[in-house]
C-alpha cells in the first residue's frame, strides 16, 4: 500500500518531538524561565532544516511563528535578526555576484582562470584557495571575501562548464564541488590572520582582558604552518569525498583562450563592474581606517551598480536565493541571540568548564576545545559565538593549567574553523547554501568531515609547530 505521507510525517515528527522534549525540561539555575523553551524551538527548527519536511524558508518562518505564539520570543526580538548587518552583507553578496554574471565580467575572469589552471577541476579549486589566501590578511569580512570576491568567480566557472543549481546532474558537474570547497577554504584563511575575520579582534580583546597579549604577527606565525597544510589538504580531500563529475578538462585552456578572443574588449558594464569591485576591495581592506563597515561598503557598491544601470531593481527583486537566505539566516540569528540573552549559552559553557576542573590540563583542554568547536551548531555567527563563549572557555582552559597564550590562540583559531559546519554557521556558509548548488544534508555531512580534517591538522601539526616556536 502506497503511503506517500510517511516520509513527510517522519521528517516533521522528529523535529517536533525533539522540540517538545527540550521545551518541557526543567529550567537550570542561571537560565531565564523561557530559556529551555527557546532551546527546544531552536533545535527543532535546526532539525527541520536538515530533514526538510518543507522548504528552508518555510521551516524558518514556522519556527519563528512558534516562538512568538508561545511567548518564548517577542515579535521584536524574533525579527531582530533581520536587522543584523552580517545577514544583509550576505544578501548584498548575492547582488554583487549577479552583477558579475550579468555584465559578463565573471565569465571573463573565469576564462582567465581556466587558461592558467583549467586542466583539472582540482586545479581550479586551488586557484580559488590562492585568491582567498591573498585577500585574507586585508579583508576583515570573511563574508565579503567569499561572497563578493570568490563566489562570483566560482559561479561563473561553474556556468562555463554548464553546471547550474538544477538539475541534479548539472550541479554535480562542478558547481557543488567548487562552492562547498570555497566555503571550507574560507574558514581556513579566516583562521590564519587576525584581520581575516571580524570576530578575531574580539577574541584578541577578550584574551587581553584575561592577561594574554596576542599580536598580529604572533597570530599569523602560529597559524601559518597548519593553515598552509589545511589549504593544501582541504581541496584534495574535498575532491575525494565530494568529487565533481568532471575532473579532467585538458582542452579547456585553449577553448578559454578562443572564447576570450571572441568576447573582444571589455564592455562598458564590465568596466563599471570592475571599477566597483576594486572600490569595494579598497573599502573592505581599509574599512577600519575610513570608518566604513563591510556591509555599508557592499551597499555603496550596489547603489553604484543601480545608478549606472548595470543592475536594475528587477534583477534584485528576482534574486530568489538572496531573499530566501535573508529569511532563514535572519530567523536563526534572532533565535541564537535570544539563547544568549536568556543565559542558555552561559549555562552550557559554565557547565562544561566546571566539569573538567579535576582533569589533567591536556585532557581538559581537548574536551574544552571539542565542546567549543561543536557547540557552534547552536550559533548562526562566528562573532556571536566568540562574544558569548570565548572568554569562558579560555579562562577555564587556563584554570586547568593550560599555557595562556597557547589557549588563547587555539580558541581563536577554532572561532573561524567551525564556520563550515552547517549552512547557517557563518556568513560564507549562508552564501554557499543560498547559491542552490549544495543541499542541506550534504553541507552538514561534508562540514563535519572537513572539521575532523582541520582538527587533526591544527592539533597535530599546529600543536607541534607552536611547541617548536615556543608558544607552549
Short mmCIF file of C-alpha atoms in Angstrom, two decimals:
data_model
loop_
_atom_site.label_atom_id
_atom_site.label_comp_id
_atom_site.label_asym_id
_atom_site.label_seq_id
_atom_site.Cartn_x
_atom_site.Cartn_y
_atom_site.Cartn_z
CA UNK A 1 0.00 0.00 0.00
CA UNK A 2 1.48 3.34 -1.05
CA UNK A 3 1.84 5.85 1.82
CA UNK A 4 3.43 9.00 0.36
CA UNK A 5 2.75 10.88 3.59
CA UNK A 6 5.03 8.63 5.69
CA UNK A 7 8.35 10.32 4.75
CA UNK A 8 6.81 13.72 5.42
CA UNK A 9 5.43 12.53 8.76
CA UNK A 10 8.87 11.27 9.81
CA UNK A 11 10.67 14.40 8.68
CA UNK A 12 8.22 16.62 10.52
CA UNK A 13 7.73 14.34 13.52
CA UNK A 14 11.35 14.06 14.64
CA UNK A 15 11.95 17.85 14.91
CA UNK A 16 8.62 18.31 16.71
CA UNK A 17 9.41 15.51 19.17
CA UNK A 18 12.87 16.93 19.97
CA UNK A 19 11.48 20.44 20.31
CA UNK A 20 8.74 19.30 22.73
CA UNK A 21 11.18 17.18 24.77
CA UNK A 22 13.62 20.04 25.33
CA UNK A 23 10.78 22.55 25.69
CA UNK A 24 9.43 20.80 28.82
CA UNK A 25 12.78 20.17 30.52
CA UNK A 26 13.28 21.83 33.93
CA UNK A 27 14.95 25.22 33.72
CA UNK A 28 18.53 25.09 35.13
CA UNK A 29 19.87 27.67 37.58
CA UNK A 30 21.09 30.80 35.83
CA UNK A 31 18.78 30.35 32.83
CA UNK A 32 15.73 32.56 32.29
CA UNK A 33 12.31 30.83 32.58
CA UNK A 34 11.83 30.70 28.81
CA UNK A 35 15.41 29.53 28.11
CA UNK A 36 14.73 25.81 27.61
CA UNK A 37 11.64 26.61 25.57
CA UNK A 38 13.78 28.71 23.25
CA UNK A 39 16.40 25.95 23.07
CA UNK A 40 13.73 23.40 22.17
CA UNK A 41 12.29 25.56 19.38
CA UNK A 42 15.78 26.34 18.06
CA UNK A 43 16.85 22.66 17.99
CA UNK A 44 13.55 21.64 16.41
CA UNK A 45 13.99 24.29 13.71
CA UNK A 46 17.56 23.15 13.01
CA UNK A 47 16.48 19.51 12.69
CA UNK A 48 13.66 20.52 10.36
CA UNK A 49 16.13 22.49 8.24
CA UNK A 50 18.23 19.32 7.95
CA UNK A 51 15.34 16.90 7.25
CA UNK A 52 13.43 19.37 5.04
CA UNK A 53 9.75 18.44 5.51
CA UNK A 54 9.18 21.85 3.89
CA UNK A 55 11.48 24.27 2.02
CA UNK A 56 14.10 26.12 4.08
CA UNK A 57 12.32 29.47 4.19
CA UNK A 58 9.04 27.86 5.24
CA UNK A 59 10.69 25.94 8.08
CA UNK A 60 12.41 29.08 9.37
CA UNK A 61 9.21 31.13 9.34
CA UNK A 62 7.24 28.34 11.08
CA UNK A 63 9.92 28.13 13.79
CA UNK A 64 9.74 31.89 14.30
CA UNK A 65 5.93 31.79 14.43
CA UNK A 66 6.00 29.07 17.11
CA UNK A 67 8.48 31.10 19.18
CA UNK A 68 6.23 34.15 19.03
CA UNK A 69 2.96 32.24 19.54
CA UNK A 70 4.26 30.53 22.71
CA UNK A 71 5.52 33.87 24.06
CA UNK A 72 9.03 32.40 24.11
CA UNK A 73 10.26 35.25 21.93
CA UNK A 74 8.63 38.62 21.40
CA UNK A 75 7.90 39.73 17.86
CA UNK A 76 10.54 42.46 18.13
CA UNK A 77 13.25 40.00 19.21
CA UNK A 78 12.16 37.36 16.70
CA UNK A 79 12.57 39.89 13.90
CA UNK A 80 15.79 41.40 15.29
CA UNK A 81 17.90 39.02 13.21
CA UNK A 82 16.69 40.78 10.07
CA UNK A 83 18.49 43.92 11.27
CA UNK A 84 21.79 42.06 11.64
CA UNK A 85 24.47 43.61 9.41
CA UNK A 86 26.08 40.27 8.56
CA UNK A 87 22.75 38.93 7.29
CA UNK A 88 22.43 41.90 4.94
CA UNK A 89 26.06 41.55 3.87
CA UNK A 90 25.21 38.03 2.72
CA UNK A 91 22.25 39.38 0.73
CA UNK A 92 24.48 42.09 -0.76
CA UNK A 93 27.00 39.44 -1.81
CA UNK A 94 24.34 37.77 -3.97
CA UNK A 95 23.54 41.07 -5.68
CA UNK A 96 27.23 41.76 -6.35
CA UNK A 97 27.62 38.27 -7.78
CA UNK A 98 24.62 38.99 -10.02
CA UNK A 99 26.49 42.00 -11.41
CA UNK A 100 29.47 39.83 -12.29
CA UNK A 101 27.24 37.38 -14.14
CA UNK A 102 25.01 39.88 -15.96
CA UNK A 103 27.88 42.01 -17.29
CA UNK A 104 29.96 39.02 -18.33
CA UNK A 105 32.89 40.11 -16.17
CA UNK A 106 32.59 36.97 -14.05
CA UNK A 107 32.77 34.85 -17.19
CA UNK A 108 35.83 36.78 -18.42
CA UNK A 109 37.62 36.25 -15.07
CA UNK A 110 36.60 32.61 -15.09
CA UNK A 111 38.07 32.18 -18.58
CA UNK A 112 41.35 33.74 -17.42
CA UNK A 113 41.48 31.24 -14.55
CA UNK A 114 40.77 28.40 -16.93
CA UNK A 115 43.62 29.43 -19.26
CA UNK A 116 46.09 29.01 -16.39
CA UNK A 117 44.61 26.36 -14.08
CA UNK A 118 41.84 24.79 -16.13
CA UNK A 119 43.31 21.42 -16.97
CA UNK A 120 41.57 19.96 -13.92
CA UNK A 121 38.76 20.89 -11.58
CA UNK A 122 41.14 20.37 -8.65
CA UNK A 123 43.44 22.99 -10.17
CA UNK A 124 40.55 25.42 -10.30
CA UNK A 125 39.81 24.84 -6.61
CA UNK A 126 43.44 25.59 -5.73
CA UNK A 127 43.20 28.77 -7.77
CA UNK A 128 40.23 29.86 -5.67
CA UNK A 129 42.13 28.96 -2.50
CA UNK A 130 45.09 31.06 -3.57
CA UNK A 131 42.79 34.01 -4.32
CA UNK A 132 41.20 33.77 -0.88
CA UNK A 133 44.59 33.49 0.83
CA UNK A 134 45.97 36.59 -0.90
CA UNK A 135 42.95 38.67 0.07
CA UNK A 136 42.52 37.31 3.62
CA UNK A 137 45.03 39.48 5.57
CA UNK A 138 43.46 42.68 4.25
CA UNK A 139 39.76 41.71 4.20
CA UNK A 140 38.32 41.63 7.74
CA UNK A 141 34.95 40.41 6.50
CA UNK A 142 35.13 36.74 5.54
CA UNK A 143 31.61 37.06 4.12
CA UNK A 144 32.66 39.89 1.82
CA UNK A 145 35.73 37.94 0.72
CA UNK A 146 33.82 34.74 -0.01
CA UNK A 147 30.55 36.22 -1.21
CA UNK A 148 31.76 39.34 -3.00
CA UNK A 149 35.04 38.11 -4.49
CA UNK A 150 35.39 34.32 -4.70
CA UNK A 151 31.76 33.29 -5.17
CA UNK A 152 31.11 35.35 -8.33
CA UNK A 153 34.14 33.72 -9.98
CA UNK A 154 33.07 30.26 -8.79
CA UNK A 155 29.55 30.82 -10.16
CA UNK A 156 30.98 31.93 -13.49
CA UNK A 157 33.38 28.98 -13.70
CA UNK A 158 30.50 26.62 -12.96
CA UNK A 159 28.29 28.12 -15.64
CA UNK A 160 31.18 27.98 -18.07
CA UNK A 161 31.16 24.18 -17.62
CA UNK A 162 27.34 24.07 -17.94
CA UNK A 163 26.95 23.42 -14.22
CA UNK A 164 23.83 25.01 -12.70
CA UNK A 165 21.95 24.51 -9.40
CA UNK A 166 19.32 22.45 -11.21
CA UNK A 167 19.03 19.69 -12.31
CA UNK A 168 20.98 17.30 -10.05
CA UNK A 169 23.35 16.12 -12.75
CA UNK A 170 24.21 19.69 -13.69
CA UNK A 171 25.02 20.94 -10.17
CA UNK A 172 27.30 17.97 -9.52
CA UNK A 173 29.35 18.58 -12.65
CA UNK A 174 31.37 21.31 -10.99
CA UNK A 175 29.33 23.94 -9.12
CA UNK A 176 28.61 21.92 -5.97
CA UNK A 177 32.27 20.97 -5.57
CA UNK A 178 33.66 24.46 -6.15
CA UNK A 179 31.16 26.30 -3.95
CA UNK A 180 31.50 23.93 -1.00
CA UNK A 181 35.30 23.87 -1.34
CA UNK A 182 35.32 27.68 -1.37
CA UNK A 183 33.50 27.66 1.99
CA UNK A 184 35.86 25.15 3.60
CA UNK A 185 38.88 27.08 2.28
CA UNK A 186 37.44 30.33 3.63
CA UNK A 187 37.26 29.03 7.20
CA UNK A 188 40.98 28.22 6.99
CA UNK A 189 42.11 31.56 5.58
CA UNK A 190 39.95 33.30 8.20
CA UNK A 191 41.83 31.45 10.94
CA UNK A 192 45.25 32.37 9.57
CA UNK A 193 45.24 36.13 10.19
CA UNK A 194 43.95 38.36 12.96
CA UNK A 195 42.47 40.69 10.34
CA UNK A 196 40.82 37.99 8.19
CA UNK A 197 37.54 37.77 10.15
CA UNK A 198 35.63 40.37 12.14
CA UNK A 199 35.43 38.19 15.25
CA UNK A 200 39.20 37.72 15.58
CA UNK A 201 39.88 41.17 17.10
CA UNK A 202 37.02 40.45 19.52
CA UNK A 203 38.90 37.34 20.64
CA UNK A 204 42.12 39.35 20.86
CA UNK A 205 40.47 41.90 23.17
CA UNK A 206 38.89 39.17 25.32
CA UNK A 207 42.29 37.49 25.66
CA UNK A 208 43.87 40.80 26.69
CA UNK A 209 41.32 41.15 29.49
CA UNK A 210 42.44 37.70 30.68
CA UNK A 211 46.04 38.93 30.71
CA UNK A 212 47.12 37.40 27.39
CA UNK A 213 48.52 39.65 24.66
CA UNK A 214 48.17 38.45 21.04
CA UNK A 215 49.88 40.49 18.34
CA UNK A 216 49.04 40.31 14.61
CA UNK A 217 52.44 38.78 13.91
CA UNK A 218 52.23 36.17 16.66
CA UNK A 219 48.76 35.06 15.50
CA UNK A 220 49.98 34.78 11.88
CA UNK A 221 53.20 32.96 12.86
CA UNK A 222 51.30 30.40 14.94
CA UNK A 223 48.70 29.80 12.21
CA UNK A 224 50.86 29.86 9.08
CA UNK A 225 52.03 26.22 9.10
CA UNK A 226 48.74 24.46 9.96
CA UNK A 227 46.95 26.97 7.73
CA UNK A 228 49.05 26.18 4.66
CA UNK A 229 48.76 22.45 5.31
CA UNK A 230 44.97 22.79 5.53
CA UNK A 231 44.83 24.83 2.33
CA UNK A 232 46.72 22.08 0.54
CA UNK A 233 44.72 19.27 2.13
CA UNK A 234 41.13 20.58 2.04
CA UNK A 235 40.62 20.85 -1.76
CA UNK A 236 42.24 17.44 -2.21
CA UNK A 237 40.09 15.83 0.49
CA UNK A 238 37.02 17.51 -1.00
CA UNK A 239 37.88 16.01 -4.40
CA UNK A 240 37.79 12.56 -2.80
CA UNK A 241 34.71 12.79 -0.56
CA UNK A 242 32.64 15.19 -2.68
CA UNK A 243 34.04 14.92 -6.20
CA UNK A 244 32.72 16.76 -9.25
CA UNK A 245 31.58 14.51 -12.08
CA UNK A 246 34.08 16.19 -14.40
CA UNK A 247 37.70 16.02 -13.23
CA UNK A 248 39.94 16.49 -16.24
CA UNK A 249 39.48 19.24 -18.78
CA UNK A 250 42.65 19.08 -20.95
CA UNK A 251 41.16 21.12 -23.80
CA UNK A 252 39.68 23.78 -21.54
CA UNK A 253 42.65 26.24 -21.53
CA UNK A 254 42.71 26.54 -25.33
CA UNK A 255 38.93 26.78 -25.51
CA UNK A 256 39.02 29.54 -22.91
CA UNK A 257 41.60 31.49 -24.90
CA UNK A 258 39.45 31.15 -28.01
CA UNK A 259 36.36 32.38 -26.16
CA UNK A 260 38.28 35.36 -24.74
CA UNK A 261 39.25 36.37 -28.28
CA UNK A 262 35.63 36.03 -29.42
CA UNK A 263 34.41 38.11 -26.45
CA UNK A 264 36.61 41.02 -27.53
CA UNK A 265 37.42 44.01 -25.34
CA UNK A 266 35.60 44.71 -22.09
CA UNK A 267 32.18 46.36 -22.37
CA UNK A 268 31.01 49.47 -20.50
CA UNK A 269 29.15 47.29 -18.00
CA UNK A 270 32.25 45.19 -17.36
CA UNK A 271 34.39 48.29 -16.76
CA UNK A 272 31.84 49.69 -14.29
CA UNK A 273 31.59 46.32 -12.54
CA UNK A 274 35.39 46.06 -12.38
CA UNK A 275 35.75 49.60 -11.03
CA UNK A 276 33.04 48.99 -8.44
CA UNK A 277 34.72 45.76 -7.43
CA UNK A 278 38.09 47.49 -6.95
CA UNK A 279 36.37 50.18 -4.88
CA UNK A 280 34.76 47.50 -2.71
CA UNK A 281 38.10 45.78 -2.17
CA UNK A 282 39.66 49.08 -1.09
CA UNK A 283 36.78 49.85 1.28
CA UNK A 284 36.82 46.32 2.72
CA UNK A 285 40.59 46.45 3.23
CA UNK A 286 40.66 49.97 4.70
CA UNK A 287 37.31 49.86 6.50
CA UNK A 288 38.81 50.46 9.93
CA UNK A 289 40.78 53.44 8.59
CA UNK A 290 37.96 55.16 6.68
CA UNK A 291 35.34 54.11 9.27
CA UNK A 292 33.12 52.28 6.77
CA UNK A 293 31.98 48.77 7.74
CA UNK A 294 31.80 45.90 5.25
CA UNK A 295 28.00 45.98 4.91
CA UNK A 296 27.91 49.70 4.22
CA UNK A 297 30.64 49.31 1.61
CA UNK A 298 28.72 46.50 -0.09
CA UNK A 299 25.55 48.58 -0.39
CA UNK A 300 27.55 51.54 -1.70
CA UNK A 301 28.72 49.20 -4.44
CA UNK A 302 25.17 48.06 -5.17
CA UNK A 303 23.99 51.68 -5.30
CA UNK A 304 26.66 52.44 -7.91
CA UNK A 305 25.57 49.45 -9.99
CA UNK A 306 21.93 50.57 -9.79
CA UNK A 307 22.70 54.20 -10.69
CA UNK A 308 24.80 53.17 -13.69
CA UNK A 309 22.21 50.67 -14.90
CA UNK A 310 24.48 47.65 -14.51
CA UNK A 311 21.81 46.25 -12.17
CA UNK A 312 18.10 47.03 -12.09
CA UNK A 313 15.62 46.68 -9.26
CA UNK A 314 14.07 43.78 -11.16
CA UNK A 315 17.42 41.96 -11.05
CA UNK A 316 17.47 42.37 -7.28
CA UNK A 317 13.80 41.50 -6.80
CA UNK A 318 14.12 38.35 -8.91
CA UNK A 319 17.10 37.03 -6.93
CA UNK A 320 15.23 34.32 -5.03
CA UNK A 321 18.44 32.93 -3.50
CA UNK A 322 19.22 36.24 -1.80
CA UNK A 323 15.75 36.68 -0.30
CA UNK A 324 15.47 33.04 0.78
CA UNK A 325 18.84 33.33 2.52
CA UNK A 326 17.68 36.53 4.23
CA UNK A 327 14.67 34.71 5.68
CA UNK A 328 16.36 31.61 7.08
CA UNK A 329 19.51 33.38 8.26
CA UNK A 330 17.59 36.28 9.81
CA UNK A 331 15.35 33.90 11.78
CA UNK A 332 18.26 31.78 13.06
CA UNK A 333 20.37 34.79 14.04
CA UNK A 334 17.42 36.11 16.07
CA UNK A 335 16.93 32.75 17.80
CA UNK A 336 20.64 32.32 18.56
CA UNK A 337 20.84 35.83 20.02
CA UNK A 338 17.85 35.09 22.24
CA UNK A 339 19.51 31.90 23.51
CA UNK A 340 22.45 34.02 24.59
CA UNK A 341 20.26 36.66 26.21
CA UNK A 342 18.33 34.01 28.16
CA UNK A 343 21.51 32.59 29.68
CA UNK A 344 21.39 29.23 27.85
CA UNK A 345 24.81 29.70 26.24
CA UNK A 346 26.45 30.76 29.51
CA UNK A 347 24.88 27.76 31.25
CA UNK A 348 26.31 25.36 28.66
CA UNK A 349 29.77 26.96 28.79
CA UNK A 350 29.95 27.11 32.58
CA UNK A 351 28.67 23.53 32.92
CA UNK A 352 31.39 22.22 30.63
CA UNK A 353 34.11 24.33 32.24
CA UNK A 354 33.12 23.16 35.73
CA UNK A 355 33.12 19.50 34.71
CA UNK A 356 36.82 19.41 33.71
CA UNK A 357 38.37 21.11 36.76
CA UNK A 358 39.91 17.94 38.19
CA UNK A 359 41.34 16.57 34.92
CA UNK A 360 44.95 16.86 33.66
CA UNK A 361 45.22 20.01 31.59
CA UNK A 362 45.82 18.24 28.28
CA UNK A 363 42.68 16.09 28.72
CA UNK A 364 40.65 19.05 29.95
CA UNK A 365 41.92 21.18 27.07
CA UNK A 366 40.92 18.56 24.50
CA UNK A 367 37.40 18.34 25.95
CA UNK A 368 37.00 22.12 26.12
CA UNK A 369 38.15 22.65 22.53
CA UNK A 370 35.83 19.95 21.15
CA UNK A 371 32.84 21.30 23.06
CA UNK A 372 33.66 24.84 21.95
CA UNK A 373 34.02 23.68 18.34
CA UNK A 374 30.81 21.66 18.06
CA UNK A 375 28.68 23.91 20.23
CA UNK A 376 28.76 26.14 17.15
CA UNK A 377 25.76 24.16 15.91
CA UNK A 378 23.86 26.44 18.31
CA UNK A 379 25.09 29.63 16.65
CA UNK A 380 24.41 31.43 13.38
CA UNK A 381 27.50 33.63 13.53
CA UNK A 382 31.21 33.21 14.28
CA UNK A 383 31.38 36.54 16.05
CA UNK A 384 28.30 35.84 18.19
CA UNK A 385 29.87 32.57 19.35
CA UNK A 386 33.15 34.32 20.19
CA UNK A 387 31.39 37.06 22.12
CA UNK A 388 29.31 34.55 24.07
CA UNK A 389 31.81 31.81 24.88
CA UNK A 390 35.44 32.62 24.02
CA UNK A 391 36.41 34.20 27.34
CA UNK A 392 34.57 31.50 29.36
CA UNK A 393 36.41 28.66 27.62
CA UNK A 394 39.85 30.30 27.51
CA UNK A 395 39.54 31.17 31.20
CA UNK A 396 38.53 27.58 32.02
CA UNK A 397 41.46 26.20 29.99
CA UNK A 398 43.95 28.47 31.78
CA UNK A 399 42.46 27.48 35.14
CA UNK A 400 43.21 23.80 34.41
CA UNK A 401 46.89 24.62 33.81
CA UNK A 402 46.94 25.08 30.02
CA UNK A 403 49.51 27.64 28.76
CA UNK A 404 47.66 31.01 28.47
CA UNK A 405 48.95 32.14 25.05
CA UNK A 406 48.50 28.67 23.57
CA UNK A 407 44.92 28.53 24.90
CA UNK A 408 44.02 31.99 23.62
CA UNK A 409 45.38 31.25 20.13
CA UNK A 410 43.80 27.81 19.79
CA UNK A 411 40.33 29.05 20.74
CA UNK A 412 40.91 32.00 18.41
CA UNK A 413 41.62 29.64 15.52
CA UNK A 414 38.58 27.49 16.34
CA UNK A 415 36.44 30.64 16.22
CA UNK A 416 36.96 30.50 12.44
CA UNK A 417 37.32 26.80 11.71
CA UNK A 418 33.80 25.94 12.88
CA UNK A 419 32.28 28.30 10.30
CA UNK A 420 31.78 25.50 7.76
CA UNK A 421 29.83 23.08 9.96
CA UNK A 422 26.34 23.94 8.72
CA UNK A 423 24.51 26.15 6.25
CA UNK A 424 23.82 28.73 8.97
CA UNK A 425 27.21 28.58 10.74
CA UNK A 426 28.69 31.72 9.17
CA UNK A 427 28.12 34.38 6.53
CA UNK A 428 30.09 32.47 3.86
CA UNK A 429 28.07 29.32 4.65
CA UNK A 430 24.90 31.28 4.00
CA UNK A 431 26.24 32.45 0.64
CA UNK A 432 27.21 28.93 -0.42
CA UNK A 433 23.91 27.43 0.68
CA UNK A 434 21.90 30.20 -0.91
CA UNK A 435 23.56 29.53 -4.27
CA UNK A 436 21.48 26.35 -4.56
CA UNK A 437 24.44 24.19 -5.54
CA UNK A 438 24.68 22.39 -2.18
CA UNK A 439 21.91 20.52 -0.36
CA UNK A 440 21.39 20.92 3.39
CA UNK A 441 22.26 17.33 4.33
CA UNK A 442 25.38 17.47 2.15
CA UNK A 443 26.57 20.61 3.86
CA UNK A 444 26.15 19.06 7.31
CA UNK A 445 27.86 15.83 6.26
CA UNK A 446 30.80 17.41 4.45
CA UNK A 447 31.10 20.18 7.04
CA UNK A 448 31.54 17.59 9.79
CA UNK A 449 34.03 15.54 7.75
CA UNK A 450 36.21 18.58 6.95
CA UNK A 451 36.02 19.67 10.59
CA UNK A 452 37.72 16.38 11.53
CA UNK A 453 40.43 17.01 8.92
CA UNK A 454 41.04 20.53 10.21
CA UNK A 455 41.04 19.44 13.86
CA UNK A 456 43.66 16.79 13.13
CA UNK A 457 45.86 19.20 11.16
CA UNK A 458 45.60 22.08 13.61
CA UNK A 459 46.04 19.76 16.62
CA UNK A 460 48.93 17.58 15.43
CA UNK A 461 50.81 19.82 13.01
CA UNK A 462 49.66 23.11 14.55
CA UNK A 463 50.33 21.94 18.10
CA UNK A 464 53.78 20.68 17.13
CA UNK A 465 54.59 23.91 15.30
CA UNK A 466 53.51 26.07 18.25
CA UNK A 467 55.65 23.93 20.54
CA UNK A 468 58.61 24.42 18.21
CA UNK A 469 58.30 28.22 18.20
CA UNK A 470 57.87 28.36 21.97
CA UNK A 471 54.18 29.24 22.36
CA UNK A 472 53.72 26.40 24.85
#
